[in-house]
Amino acid sequence: MKTYTASIIVSLRRAILDVQGKAVENALHSLHMQGMANVRIGKHIELDVLAPDIDTARATVEEACAKLLANPVMEDVHIDIAEKAAGASA
Amino acid sequence: MKIGVVTFPGSNCNADAEFGATITGNTAVRLWHKDTSLPSGLDAVILPGGFSYGDYLRTGAIARFSPIMQSVIAFANDGGIVFGICNGFQILCESGLLPGALIRNEGLSFVCKDVHLRVERTNSPFTGALTAGSVLRIPIAHGEGRFTAPADVINEIEGNNQVLYRYATSDGSIAAAANPNGSINNIAGITNARGNVMGMMPHPERACDPLLGSTDGVSVFASLALELSSR
């Protein structure tokens, strides 16, 4: 078994108005940063998972996202996963 | 009739919900989130408002996996009457007993005020003591009450007449100005397709005594009592 680290980004589905993102976008514009648009606010979740290989690790994380970490009715998920570097703190 | 009211860590409307259940002649039974079964002979379950498990991750996301919810889900799937108010509505959506989701209010603020609700239909276990088209004045108190769902799900909800309450003006017209949180189609309360599970963001239990400024919530609990006595 190996330890993998997953980095999960949970964000509101594109079709849903992200009011936090909109407020932050307006704040950026009030700071005269006019070139910035489409601000989206999401959540970043990190976790370690013990698995025999990266595919199993990914499947486990996807299941966790579907069951608890995200709500598919309103949220999209992006998962990055890699073997945990040797010597990295547990 | 026996109505169970679940207390989760962070529930804060459980005592009011018990009050709402008892003023219409029913007996309220206190249920605890760690209970692994429902008492025998229970006629209905209320999931009250509050901030269960601190609203961590998403509102209702963790409560949905609490031990008692497994029994509540089974109870609902057997046709039992389940009524979620505010956080209870959020828990029912997370558990899949009701369609859609409740997300951050459009205006970003926590909104605590009286709103007007138009009663959309009365042939449901939750609105039988009401008059279709009548308007109730009941408070809301939430930060995440914007009802949303994919377009096909909204079409299904509307096509099945699953909307029981909409935010309205005091004379009952459905207007954007009367929508306190940006909910699609001014939706304030819905039922499942089968009709035995209902969720609403407004708090009828906070409008059950003249001292609280409105008694319009009594008719919501009276509807529940009417349904239970006819079963």
CSV table of N, CA and C in Angstrom, one decimal, chain A residues 10 12-13 16-20 23 43 45 65 67-71 73-75, chain B residues 57-58 61-62 65 93-94 100-108 146 148-150:
chain,number,residue,atom,x,y,z
A,10,VAL,N,-13.7,22.0,-5.0
A,10,VAL,CA,-15.2,22.0,-5.1
A,10,VAL,C,-15.7,23.4,-5.4
A,12,LEU,N,-19.1,25.8,-7.3
A,12,LEU,CA,-20.5,25.8,-7.7
A,12,LEU,C,-20.5,25.5,-9.2
A,13,ARG,N,-21.5,24.8,-9.6
A,13,ARG,CA,-21.7,24.5,-11.1
A,13,ARG,C,-21.8,25.8,-11.8
A,16,ILE,N,-24.9,27.9,-12.0
A,16,ILE,CA,-25.4,28.6,-10.8
A,16,ILE,C,-24.7,29.9,-10.5
A,17,LEU,N,-25.4,30.9,-10.3
A,17,LEU,CA,-24.8,32.2,-10.0
A,17,LEU,C,-24.0,32.1,-8.7
A,18,ASP,N,-22.7,32.4,-8.8
A,18,ASP,CA,-21.9,32.4,-7.6
A,18,ASP,C,-21.8,33.8,-7.0
A,19,VAL,N,-22.7,34.0,-6.0
A,19,VAL,CA,-22.8,35.4,-5.5
A,19,VAL,C,-21.6,35.9,-4.8
A,20,GLN,N,-20.8,35.0,-4.1
A,20,GLN,CA,-19.6,35.4,-3.5
A,20,GLN,C,-18.6,35.8,-4.6
A,23,ALA,N,-19.5,39.2,-5.8
A,23,ALA,CA,-19.1,40.3,-4.9
A,23,ALA,C,-17.6,40.6,-4.9
A,43,LYS,N,-14.1,25.6,-2.7
A,43,LYS,CA,-13.4,25.1,-1.5
A,43,LYS,C,-12.2,24.2,-1.9
A,45,ILE,N,-10.0,21.1,-0.6
A,45,ILE,CA,-9.9,20.0,0.4
A,45,ILE,C,-8.7,19.2,0.1
A,65,CYS,N,-16.1,12.1,-2.7
A,65,CYS,CA,-16.7,13.3,-3.3
A,65,CYS,C,-18.2,13.2,-3.6
A,67,LYS,N,-20.3,11.0,-2.3
A,67,LYS,CA,-21.1,10.8,-1.1
A,67,LYS,C,-21.2,12.0,-0.1
A,68,LEU,N,-20.0,12.6,0.1
A,68,LEU,CA,-20.0,13.6,1.2
A,68,LEU,C,-19.4,15.0,0.8
A,69,LEU,N,-18.2,14.9,0.1
A,69,LEU,CA,-17.4,16.2,0.0
A,69,LEU,C,-18.0,17.2,-0.9
A,70,ALA,N,-18.8,16.7,-1.9
A,70,ALA,CA,-19.5,17.7,-2.8
A,70,ALA,C,-20.9,17.2,-3.0
A,71,ASN,N,-21.8,18.2,-3.3
A,71,ASN,CA,-23.2,17.9,-3.7
A,71,ASN,C,-23.4,18.0,-5.2
A,73,VAL,N,-25.7,18.1,-7.0
A,73,VAL,CA,-26.8,18.9,-7.5
A,73,VAL,C,-26.3,20.3,-7.8
A,74,MET,N,-25.4,20.8,-7.0
A,74,MET,CA,-25.0,22.2,-7.2
A,74,MET,C,-23.5,22.4,-7.4
A,75,GLU,N,-22.7,21.3,-7.2
A,75,GLU,CA,-21.2,21.5,-7.3
A,75,GLU,C,-20.5,20.6,-8.3
B,57,LEU,N,-18.9,22.0,6.0
B,57,LEU,CA,-18.8,21.5,4.7
B,57,LEU,C,-20.0,22.1,3.8
B,58,ARG,N,-21.2,21.7,4.1
B,58,ARG,CA,-22.4,22.3,3.5
B,58,ARG,C,-23.5,22.2,4.5
B,61,ALA,N,-25.1,18.6,5.3
B,61,ALA,CA,-24.3,17.6,4.7
B,61,ALA,C,-23.8,16.5,5.7
B,62,ILE,N,-23.5,16.9,6.9
B,62,ILE,CA,-23.1,16.0,7.9
B,62,ILE,C,-24.2,15.4,8.7
B,65,PHE,N,-25.8,12.1,7.5
B,65,PHE,CA,-25.2,10.9,7.8
B,65,PHE,C,-25.2,10.5,9.3
B,93,CYS,N,-32.8,17.8,1.6
B,93,CYS,CA,-32.2,17.9,0.2
B,93,CYS,C,-30.9,17.1,0.2
B,94,GLU,N,-30.1,17.3,1.2
B,94,GLU,CA,-28.8,16.6,1.2
B,94,GLU,C,-29.0,15.1,1.2
B,100,GLY,N,-33.2,19.0,-5.4
B,100,GLY,CA,-32.7,20.3,-5.4
B,100,GLY,C,-31.7,20.5,-4.2
B,101,ALA,N,-31.3,21.8,-4.0
B,101,ALA,CA,-30.3,22.1,-3.0
B,101,ALA,C,-30.6,23.6,-2.6
B,102,LEU,N,-30.1,23.9,-1.4
B,102,LEU,CA,-30.2,25.2,-0.9
B,102,LEU,C,-28.9,25.9,-0.7
B,103,ILE,N,-28.6,27.0,-1.4
B,103,ILE,CA,-27.3,27.6,-1.4
B,103,ILE,C,-27.4,29.0,-0.9
B,104,ARG,N,-26.2,29.6,-0.8
B,104,ARG,CA,-26.0,31.0,-0.3
B,104,ARG,C,-27.1,31.9,-0.9
B,105,ASN,N,-27.7,32.7,0.0
B,105,ASN,CA,-28.7,33.7,-0.5
B,105,ASN,C,-28.1,34.6,-1.5
B,106,GLU,N,-28.9,35.0,-2.5
B,106,GLU,CA,-28.4,35.8,-3.6
B,106,GLU,C,-27.8,37.1,-3.1
B,107,GLY,N,-28.3,37.7,-2.0
B,107,GLY,CA,-27.8,39.0,-1.5
B,107,GLY,C,-26.6,38.8,-0.5
B,108,LEU,N,-26.2,37.5,-0.3
B,108,LEU,CA,-25.1,37.1,0.5
B,108,LEU,C,-25.4,37.3,2.0
B,146,ARG,N,-31.4,29.8,-0.8
B,146,ARG,CA,-31.7,30.0,-2.2
B,146,ARG,C,-31.9,28.6,-2.8
B,148,THR,N,-32.2,25.9,-5.5
B,148,THR,CA,-31.8,25.7,-6.8
B,148,THR,C,-31.8,24.2,-7.2
B,149,ALA,N,-31.9,24.0,-8.5
B,149,ALA,CA,-31.9,22.6,-9.1
B,149,ALA,C,-31.6,22.8,-10.5
B,150,PRO,N,-31.1,21.7,-11.2
B,150,PRO,CA,-31.0,21.8,-12.7
B,150,PRO,C,-32.3,22.0,-13.3
